[in-house]
Backbone as CSV, one residue per row, in Angstrom:
resi,resn,N_x,N_y,N_z,CA_x,CA_y,CA_z,C_x,C_y,C_z
1,UNK,-138.479,7.904,-208.108,-139.715,7.125,-207.978,-140.902,8.071,-208.014
2,UNK,-141.655,8.042,-209.094,-142.848,8.852,-209.209,-144.071,7.942,-209.069
3,UNK,-145.058,8.396,-208.330,-146.281,7.633,-208.112,-147.426,8.332,-208.842
4,UNK,-148.264,7.548,-209.532,-149.383,8.126,-210.264,-150.414,8.725,-209.328
5,UNK,-151.269,9.585,-209.893,-152.273,10.262,-209.073,-153.703,9.966,-209.537
6,UNK,-153.891,8.972,-210.424,-155.251,8.580,-210.761,-155.845,7.818,-209.578
7,UNK,-157.167,7.663,-209.578,-157.867,7.091,-208.418,-157.375,5.685,-208.083
8,UNK,-157.217,4.843,-209.101,-156.779,3.465,-208.852,-155.386,3.431,-208.241
9,UNK,-154.486,4.224,-208.795,-153.119,4.258,-208.273,-153.076,4.838,-206.870
10,UNK,-153.884,5.878,-206.617,-153.955,6.433,-205.266,-154.429,5.388,-204.265
11,UNK,-155.443,4.615,-204.647,-155.969,3.570,-203.753,-154.899,2.524,-203.468
12,UNK,-154.167,2.106,-204.514,-153.102,1.122,-204.320,-151.981,1.702,-203.456
13,UNK,-151.694,2.984,-203.660,-150.643,3.629,-202.870,-151.023,3.706,-201.399
14,UNK,-152.273,4.086,-201.116,-152.732,4.164,-199.726,-152.698,2.784,-199.076
15,UNK,-153.161,1.756,-199.811,-153.125,0.390,-199.280,-151.685,-0.025,-198.990
16,UNK,-150.773,0.289,-199.915,-149.365,-0.052,-199.704,-148.771,0.669,-198.516
17,UNK,-149.144,1.948,-198.342,-148.663,2.727,-197.201,-149.118,2.104,-195.888
18,UNK,-150.390,1.733,-195.816,-150.925,1.159,-194.573,-150.209,-0.140,-194.209
19,UNK,-149.952,-0.988,-195.218,-149.246,-2.247,-194.953,-147.802,-1.966,-194.546
20,UNK,-147.119,-1.143,-195.340,-145.698,-0.895,-195.098,-145.449,-0.242,-193.740
21,UNK,-146.249,0.773,-193.404,-146.043,1.460,-192.127,-146.466,0.605,-190.941
22,UNK,-147.525,-0.184,-191.103,-147.971,-1.040,-189.997,-146.905,-2.058,-189.638
23,UNK,-146.312,-2.688,-190.648,-145.241,-3.659,-190.389,-144.024,-2.948,-189.809
24,UNK,-143.676,-1.796,-190.371,-142.536,-1.003,-189.889,-142.670,-0.699,-188.394
25,UNK,-143.817,-0.157,-188.004,-144.012,0.217,-186.602,-144.136,-1.004,-185.699
26,UNK,-144.801,-2.047,-186.188,-144.936,-3.268,-185.398,-143.573,-3.891,-185.112
27,UNK,-142.655,-3.809,-186.078,-141.326,-4.379,-185.868,-140.514,-3.550,-184.875
28,UNK,-140.710,-2.226,-184.870,-140.105,-1.418,-183.799,-140.582,-1.939,-182.443
29,UNK,-141.903,-2.083,-182.321,-142.505,-2.485,-181.046,-142.070,-3.887,-180.647
30,UNK,-142.079,-4.808,-181.605,-141.708,-6.203,-181.331,-140.252,-6.283,-180.876
31,UNK,-139.381,-5.543,-181.557,-137.958,-5.576,-181.201,-137.734,-4.993,-179.810
32,UNK,-138.422,-3.896,-179.506,-138.320,-3.323,-178.169,-138.766,-4.314,-177.103
33,UNK,-139.861,-5.013,-177.380,-140.361,-6.031,-176.440,-139.327,-7.141,-176.242
34,UNK,-138.720,-7.592,-177.336,-137.727,-8.658,-177.250,-136.467,-8.208,-176.514
35,UNK,-136.202,-6.905,-176.534,-135.017,-6.382,-175.854,-135.310,-5.939,-174.421
36,UNK,-136.492,-6.307,-173.926,-136.768,-6.118,-172.514,-137.668,-4.971,-172.131
37,UNK,-138.164,-4.207,-173.101,-139.018,-3.064,-172.781,-140.456,-3.347,-173.224
38,UNK,-141.394,-3.304,-172.286,-142.800,-3.618,-172.583,-143.654,-2.371,-172.824
39,UNK,-143.019,-1.204,-172.964,-143.782,0.027,-173.146,-144.695,-0.048,-174.363
40,UNK,-144.142,-0.460,-175.501,-144.937,-0.549,-176.733,-146.036,-1.600,-176.602
41,UNK,-145.731,-2.706,-175.934,-146.731,-3.756,-175.724,-147.895,-3.217,-174.908
42,UNK,-147.579,-2.453,-173.863,-148.625,-1.893,-173.006,-149.494,-0.881,-173.755
43,UNK,-148.939,-0.262,-174.785,-149.700,0.708,-175.592,-150.373,0.060,-176.798
44,UNK,-150.333,-1.267,-176.862,-150.999,-1.972,-177.962,-150.314,-1.828,-179.305
45,UNK,-149.011,-1.588,-179.310,-148.314,-1.335,-180.570,-147.642,-2.580,-181.145
46,UNK,-147.586,-3.678,-180.390,-147.037,-4.914,-180.951,-148.163,-5.568,-181.744
47,UNK,-148.463,-4.990,-182.876,-149.628,-5.395,-183.668,-149.435,-4.961,-185.110
48,UNK,-149.973,-5.773,-186.037,-149.953,-5.408,-187.452,-151.232,-4.671,-187.848
49,UNK,-152.092,-4.389,-186.882,-153.336,-3.661,-187.155,-153.008,-2.200,-187.456
50,UNK,-153.328,-1.728,-188.673,-153.007,-0.334,-189.023,-153.595,0.686,-188.054
51,UNK,-154.750,0.369,-187.454,-155.386,1.314,-186.542,-154.529,1.594,-185.309
52,UNK,-153.616,0.677,-185.004,-152.733,0.871,-183.852,-151.634,1.880,-184.137
53,UNK,-151.380,2.146,-185.408,-150.204,2.938,-185.778,-150.509,4.209,-186.569
54,UNK,-151.743,4.354,-187.053,-152.068,5.467,-187.940,-152.197,6.783,-187.181
55,UNK,-151.590,7.802,-187.732,-151.841,9.184,-187.334,-152.664,9.791,-188.469
56,UNK,-153.896,10.248,-188.195,-154.776,10.703,-189.290,-154.135,11.710,-190.230
57,UNK,-153.358,12.648,-189.677,-152.729,13.645,-190.544,-151.484,13.096,-191.224
58,UNK,-150.534,12.601,-190.431,-149.222,12.222,-190.974,-149.274,10.973,-191.842
59,UNK,-150.238,10.068,-191.571,-150.287,8.806,-192.303,-151.277,8.827,-193.460
60,UNK,-152.247,9.734,-193.419,-153.284,9.747,-194.456,-153.275,11.065,-195.243
61,UNK,-153.492,12.175,-194.553,-153.619,13.464,-195.244,-152.299,13.898,-195.871
62,UNK,-151.214,13.836,-195.096,-149.913,14.304,-195.582,-149.433,13.551,-196.827
63,UNK,-149.432,12.200,-196.829,-148.952,11.514,-198.036,-149.805,11.770,-199.273
64,UNK,-151.129,11.889,-199.102,-151.985,12.182,-200.252,-151.674,13.572,-200.793
65,UNK,-151.536,14.556,-199.885,-151.249,15.929,-200.305,-149.898,16.027,-201.006
66,UNK,-148.858,15.424,-200.422,-147.527,15.519,-201.022,-147.428,14.693,-202.303
67,UNK,-148.208,13.615,-202.384,-148.242,12.830,-203.617,-148.831,13.645,-204.755
68,UNK,-149.924,14.349,-204.461,-150.572,15.167,-205.482,-149.715,16.365,-205.887
69,UNK,-148.978,16.935,-204.909,-148.193,18.145,-205.186,-146.822,17.816,-205.770
70,UNK,-146.134,16.832,-205.144,-144.749,16.557,-205.528,-144.561,15.259,-206.305
71,UNK,-145.606,14.409,-206.330,-145.475,13.130,-207.017,-144.832,12.056,-206.167
72,UNK,-144.464,12.400,-204.934,-143.851,11.455,-203.994,-144.508,11.640,-202.634
73,UNK,-144.979,10.544,-201.992,-145.619,10.699,-200.687,-144.608,10.900,-199.562
74,UNK,-144.857,11.889,-198.711,-144.094,12.094,-197.478,-145.032,11.732,-196.333
75,UNK,-144.611,10.853,-195.457,-145.548,10.324,-194.475,-144.845,9.893,-193.203
76,UNK,-145.648,9.650,-192.195,-145.143,9.154,-190.918,-146.288,8.480,-190.179
77,UNK,-145.938,7.634,-189.231,-146.932,7.007,-188.366,-146.708,7.502,-186.943
78,UNK,-147.590,7.091,-186.028,-147.383,7.446,-184.623,-146.078,6.808,-184.137
79,UNK,-145.211,7.562,-183.502,-143.966,6.980,-182.996,-144.249,5.874,-181.990
80,UNK,-143.445,4.824,-182.044,-143.576,3.727,-181.084,-142.843,4.113,-179.802
81,UNK,-143.543,4.127,-178.672,-142.876,4.525,-177.422,-141.965,3.416,-176.887
82,UNK,-140.863,3.811,-176.279,-140.023,2.839,-175.578,-139.263,3.555,-174.472
83,UNK,-138.902,2.800,-173.463,-138.154,3.334,-172.328,-136.709,2.875,-172.459
84,UNK,-135.793,3.770,-172.800,-134.398,3.361,-173.011,-133.758,2.751,-171.770
85,UNK,-134.328,3.055,-170.599,-133.765,2.487,-169.362,-134.064,0.995,-169.227
86,UNK,-135.067,0.504,-169.991,-135.431,-0.902,-169.900,-134.821,-1.758,-171.007
87,UNK,-134.222,-1.120,-171.993,-133.736,-1.830,-173.179,-132.342,-2.412,-172.934
88,UNK,-132.159,-3.664,-173.311,-130.843,-4.294,-173.221,-129.844,-3.548,-174.097
89,UNK,-128.610,-3.492,-173.644,-127.488,-2.937,-174.403,-127.596,-1.431,-174.636
90,UNK,-128.421,-0.742,-173.853,-128.444,0.715,-173.859,-128.651,1.342,-175.227
91,UNK,-127.736,2.211,-175.610,-127.874,2.936,-176.877,-127.849,1.994,-178.077
92,UNK,-127.104,0.892,-177.961,-127.038,-0.063,-179.072,-128.358,-0.822,-179.205
93,UNK,-129.005,-1.091,-178.068,-130.325,-1.704,-178.119,-131.333,-0.768,-178.763
94,UNK,-131.250,0.528,-178.416,-132.140,1.525,-179.027,-131.895,1.609,-180.527
95,UNK,-130.625,1.473,-180.944,-130.302,1.486,-182.375,-130.911,0.280,-183.077
96,UNK,-130.904,-0.871,-182.419,-131.515,-2.075,-183.007,-133.021,-1.899,-183.171
97,UNK,-133.660,-1.280,-182.161,-135.094,-1.005,-182.266,-135.360,-0.106,-183.465
98,UNK,-134.527,0.918,-183.624,-134.697,1.847,-184.741,-134.492,1.149,-186.081
99,UNK,-133.467,0.297,-186.173,-133.166,-0.383,-187.434,-134.234,-1.383,-187.842
100,UNK,-134.964,-1.912,-186.853,-135.971,-2.937,-187.153,-137.015,-2.441,-188.148
101,UNK,-137.372,-1.156,-188.065,-138.371,-0.615,-188.983,-137.893,-0.577,-190.419
102,UNK,-136.786,0.147,-190.712,-136.283,0.176,-192.088,-135.917,-1.202,-192.642
103,UNK,-135.384,-2.087,-191.795,-135.048,-3.426,-192.274,-136.301,-4.203,-192.672
104,UNK,-137.403,-3.955,-191.960,-138.656,-4.618,-192.350,-139.128,-4.098,-193.706
105,UNK,-138.911,-2.806,-193.962,-139.271,-2.251,-195.267,-138.393,-2.827,-196.376
106,UNK,-137.121,-3.031,-196.083,-136.234,-3.659,-197.062,-136.695,-5.078,-197.370
107,UNK,-137.065,-5.820,-196.314,-137.548,-7.186,-196.514,-138.818,-7.197,-197.363
108,UNK,-139.749,-6.268,-197.076,-140.986,-6.206,-197.859,-140.719,-5.793,-199.298
109,UNK,-139.749,-4.903,-199.503,-139.392,-4.493,-200.860,-138.832,-5.669,-201.646
110,UNK,-137.991,-6.467,-201.011,-137.422,-7.640,-201.671,-138.519,-8.646,-202.020
111,UNK,-139.426,-8.890,-201.074,-140.539,-9.807,-201.328,-141.416,-9.282,-202.461
112,UNK,-141.740,-7.983,-202.409,-142.555,-7.379,-203.460,-141.900,-7.496,-204.823
113,UNK,-140.578,-7.261,-204.881,-139.849,-7.338,-206.154,-139.811,-8.769,-206.678
114,UNK,-139.611,-9.738,-205.781,-139.593,-11.146,-206.207,-140.955,-11.556,-206.769
115,UNK,-142.026,-11.142,-206.098,-143.374,-11.458,-206.593,-143.644,-10.743,-207.914
116,UNK,-143.159,-9.509,-208.034,-143.303,-8.748,-209.281,-142.659,-9.511,-210.438
117,UNK,-141.450,-10.018,-210.206,-140.758,-10.789,-211.240,-141.472,-12.108,-211.512
118,UNK,-142.009,-12.714,-210.453,-142.671,-14.008,-210.599,-143.961,-13.887,-211.396
119,UNK,-144.772,-12.863,-211.096,-146.037,-12.674,-211.806,-145.774,-12.273,-213.254
120,UNK,-144.910,-11.295,-213.426,-144.452,-10.934,-214.763,-145.464,-10.231,-215.645
121,UNK,-146.640,-10.786,-215.809,-147.632,-10.239,-216.727,-148.116,-8.871,-216.254
122,UNK,-148.048,-7.848,-217.127,-148.545,-6.523,-216.737,-150.018,-6.561,-216.366
123,UNK,-150.388,-5.823,-215.339,-151.771,-5.792,-214.890,-151.878,-5.219,-213.496
124,UNK,-153.052,-5.350,-212.893,-153.317,-4.765,-211.579,-152.340,-5.286,-210.532
125,UNK,-152.093,-6.602,-210.529,-151.243,-7.204,-209.496,-149.818,-6.684,-209.604
126,UNK,-149.263,-6.676,-210.818,-147.890,-6.187,-210.974,-147.806,-4.678,-210.699
127,UNK,-148.869,-3.948,-211.042,-148.893,-2.506,-210.723,-148.802,-2.302,-209.216
128,UNK,-149.603,-3.068,-208.469,-149.586,-2.928,-207.010,-148.234,-3.349,-206.437
129,UNK,-147.692,-4.453,-206.934,-146.405,-4.922,-206.419,-145.287,-3.926,-206.709
130,UNK,-145.341,-3.278,-207.871,-144.351,-2.259,-208.183,-144.467,-1.067,-207.247
131,UNK,-145.702,-0.622,-207.005,-145.943,0.492,-206.084,-145.519,0.110,-204.669
132,UNK,-145.882,-1.087,-204.253,-145.561,-1.568,-202.902,-144.051,-1.626,-202.694
133,UNK,-143.342,-2.125,-203.688,-141.881,-2.202,-203.597,-141.280,-0.801,-203.504
134,UNK,-141.737,0.106,-204.368,-141.218,1.474,-204.371,-141.518,2.190,-203.057
135,UNK,-142.721,1.987,-202.524,-143.088,2.620,-201.256,-142.177,2.167,-200.125
136,UNK,-141.933,0.881,-200.056,-141.093,0.366,-198.979,-139.663,0.881,-199.084
137,UNK,-139.174,1.003,-200.305,-137.839,1.573,-200.485,-137.834,3.036,-200.048
138,UNK,-138.869,3.787,-200.437,-138.957,5.202,-200.061,-138.989,5.372,-198.554
139,UNK,-139.813,4.562,-197.876,-139.934,4.643,-196.420,-138.612,4.289,-195.759
140,UNK,-137.939,3.251,-196.279,-136.650,2.850,-195.713,-135.616,3.960,-195.853
141,UNK,-135.467,4.480,-197.069,-134.449,5.511,-197.323,-134.728,6.758,-196.498
142,UNK,-135.981,7.202,-196.472,-136.341,8.398,-195.716,-136.053,8.228,-194.233
143,UNK,-136.414,7.080,-193.686,-136.246,6.858,-192.248,-134.793,6.684,-191.836
144,UNK,-133.914,6.374,-192.773,-132.502,6.219,-192.436,-131.741,7.539,-192.454
145,UNK,-132.431,8.637,-192.790,-131.798,9.958,-192.678,-131.443,10.180,-191.200
146,UNK,-130.179,10.514,-190.900,-129.750,10.575,-189.490,-130.090,11.884,-188.784
147,UNK,-131.335,12.323,-188.909,-131.799,13.520,-188.216,-132.926,13.108,-187.271
148,UNK,-132.846,13.459,-185.974,-133.933,13.102,-185.056,-135.259,13.680,-185.545
149,UNK,-136.372,12.963,-185.384,-136.508,11.688,-184.685,-136.512,10.482,-185.623
150,UNK,-135.973,10.618,-186.832,-135.977,9.506,-187.783,-135.081,8.368,-187.288
151,UNK,-135.339,7.166,-187.797,-134.656,5.977,-187.288,-133.136,6.053,-187.433
152,UNK,-132.686,6.650,-188.525,-131.243,6.752,-188.732,-130.540,7.521,-187.636
153,UNK,-131.265,8.426,-186.981,-130.642,9.217,-185.914,-130.309,8.354,-184.702
154,UNK,-131.134,7.327,-184.442,-130.856,6.433,-183.309,-129.586,5.627,-183.556
155,UNK,-129.400,5.240,-184.816,-128.189,4.496,-185.164,-126.973,5.403,-185.032
156,UNK,-127.079,6.623,-185.544,-125.976,7.575,-185.427,-125.688,7.892,-183.966
157,UNK,-126.742,8.074,-183.166,-126.586,8.422,-181.752,-125.756,7.365,-181.015
158,UNK,-125.952,6.094,-181.381,-125.270,5.008,-180.676,-123.760,5.023,-180.896
159,UNK,-123.325,5.595,-182.019,-121.897,5.560,-182.330,-121.262,6.956,-182.342
160,UNK,-122.083,7.995,-182.163,-121.575,9.371,-182.248,-120.849,9.772,-180.968
161,UNK,-119.895,10.701,-181.067,-119.248,11.239,-179.856,-120.260,12.037,-179.032
162,UNK,-119.929,12.257,-177.784,-120.862,12.885,-176.848,-121.312,14.268,-177.314
163,UNK,-120.424,15.026,-177.922,-120.782,16.377,-178.375,-121.888,16.326,-179.428
164,UNK,-121.788,15.364,-180.333,-122.810,15.194,-181.368,-124.116,14.713,-180.739
165,UNK,-124.024,13.827,-179.776,-125.217,13.332,-179.084,-125.977,14.474,-178.415
166,UNK,-125.235,15.404,-177.800,-125.886,16.537,-177.138,-126.661,17.386,-178.143
167,UNK,-126.068,17.625,-179.292,-126.747,18.408,-180.331,-128.006,17.681,-180.793
168,UNK,-127.924,16.368,-180.969,-129.063,15.579,-181.430,-130.204,15.626,-180.425
169,UNK,-129.868,15.575,-179.143,-130.893,15.660,-178.100,-131.568,17.029,-178.139
170,UNK,-130.790,18.069,-178.354,-131.327,19.432,-178.354,-132.277,19.680,-179.523
171,UNK,-132.014,19.066,-180.672,-132.843,19.347,-181.848,-133.960,18.326,-182.051
172,UNK,-134.034,17.317,-181.177,-135.002,16.242,-181.408,-136.441,16.753,-181.473
173,UNK,-136.797,17.717,-180.623,-138.183,18.180,-180.579,-138.591,18.909,-181.857
174,UNK,-137.614,19.440,-182.589,-137.932,20.158,-183.838,-137.338,19.452,-185.049
175,UNK,-136.803,18.268,-184.820,-136.110,17.554,-185.889,-136.966,17.273,-187.102
176,UNK,-138.215,16.859,-186.869,-139.073,16.518,-188.007,-139.362,17.751,-188.858
177,UNK,-139.444,18.926,-188.204,-139.639,20.163,-188.971,-138.405,20.487,-189.797
178,UNK,-137.223,20.162,-189.262,-135.986,20.353,-190.013,-135.989,19.459,-191.255
179,UNK,-136.431,18.207,-191.077,-136.474,17.260,-192.197,-137.419,17.768,-193.279
180,UNK,-138.645,18.170,-192.880,-139.617,18.657,-193.858,-139.121,19.936,-194.529
181,UNK,-138.443,20.802,-193.773,-137.898,22.023,-194.360,-136.845,21.695,-195.413
182,UNK,-136.023,20.691,-195.130,-135.018,20.265,-196.108,-135.673,19.725,-197.370
183,UNK,-136.722,18.900,-197.170,-137.417,18.315,-198.320,-138.053,19.397,-199.181
184,UNK,-138.686,20.383,-198.525,-139.442,21.399,-199.251,-138.575,22.543,-199.775
185,UNK,-137.518,22.901,-199.027,-136.753,24.104,-199.367,-135.403,23.821,-200.014
186,UNK,-134.918,22.593,-199.898,-133.614,22.252,-200.483,-133.821,21.129,-201.497
187,UNK,-134.034,21.478,-202.755,-134.342,20.456,-203.769,-133.288,19.342,-203.843
188,UNK,-132.026,19.703,-203.598,-130.953,18.712,-203.690,-131.127,17.587,-202.678
189,UNK,-131.697,17.926,-201.506,-131.902,16.922,-200.461,-132.867,15.850,-200.945
190,UNK,-134.018,16.285,-201.456,-134.985,15.335,-201.979,-134.449,14.583,-203.176
191,UNK,-133.680,15.269,-204.020,-133.112,14.624,-205.208,-132.172,13.491,-204.827
192,UNK,-131.373,13.721,-203.795,-130.448,12.678,-203.330,-131.218,11.457,-202.831
193,UNK,-132.259,11.691,-202.018,-133.048,10.583,-201.496,-133.720,9.808,-202.626
194,UNK,-134.297,10.542,-203.576,-134.969,9.891,-204.704,-133.970,9.105,-205.542
195,UNK,-132.780,9.665,-205.741,-131.751,8.985,-206.517,-131.323,7.675,-205.855
196,UNK,-131.145,7.711,-204.535,-130.787,6.487,-203.802,-131.906,5.454,-203.932
197,UNK,-133.148,5.912,-203.743,-134.284,5.010,-203.847,-134.410,4.410,-205.231
198,UNK,-134.219,5.225,-206.263,-134.319,4.733,-207.635,-133.249,3.690,-207.940
199,UNK,-132.060,3.889,-207.399,-130.971,2.930,-207.617,-131.320,1.574,-207.012
200,UNK,-131.873,1.600,-205.796,-132.270,0.357,-205.140,-133.418,-0.300,-205.897
201,UNK,-134.387,0.519,-206.345,-135.538,-0.009,-207.068,-135.116,-0.665,-208.382
202,UNK,-134.219,-0.013,-209.108,-133.747,-0.592,-210.378,-133.029,-1.922,-210.122
203,UNK,-132.274,-1.981,-209.038,-131.572,-3.225,-208.723,-132.548,-4.366,-208.425
204,UNK,-133.616,-4.046,-207.678,-134.570,-5.086,-207.285,-135.489,-5.501,-208.431
205,UNK,-135.925,-4.526,-209.244,-136.890,-4.828,-210.309,-136.212,-5.059,-211.663
């Protein structure tokens, strides 16, 4: 999935990022609230307002920079806080909270693809819908990487043996740096993610 770097495409990409990440983070918060933890609600995160979820660097500067350099945006939003002691079903409840974000991106990708097919005629609307669909797939695939603090790690943590859980806890504080190092220093890692995303995109579009 390559994203254009002209001004119009950049604007559509930024708009798509704000929508996709806002829904992603809001669904984390909403699911946590439904599972008994009000931490995210108290922090104003049960909201589709992008201002509640944006990190100026990770959500705006980083994706623009990586889009211009690599042709693919790498991005993140402010993590949604939750108290695992308040969540129903313990580690499995935490896994459900984590899955809510990527699943919302999958739902948005499906909706975007259906609208893309429905509109059909090439133009601004179909361009945006194509970008929006691709962005949501990218965000979903990236977040399902099972390295802390990405969402996939919460799912893995819920089913992993205790020895693996201990390692995951130890690396969580530097996990995001490990992910970025893999993306930047191990071309095969990014290639695999892009290949998975492209396969899903071709299926939907």
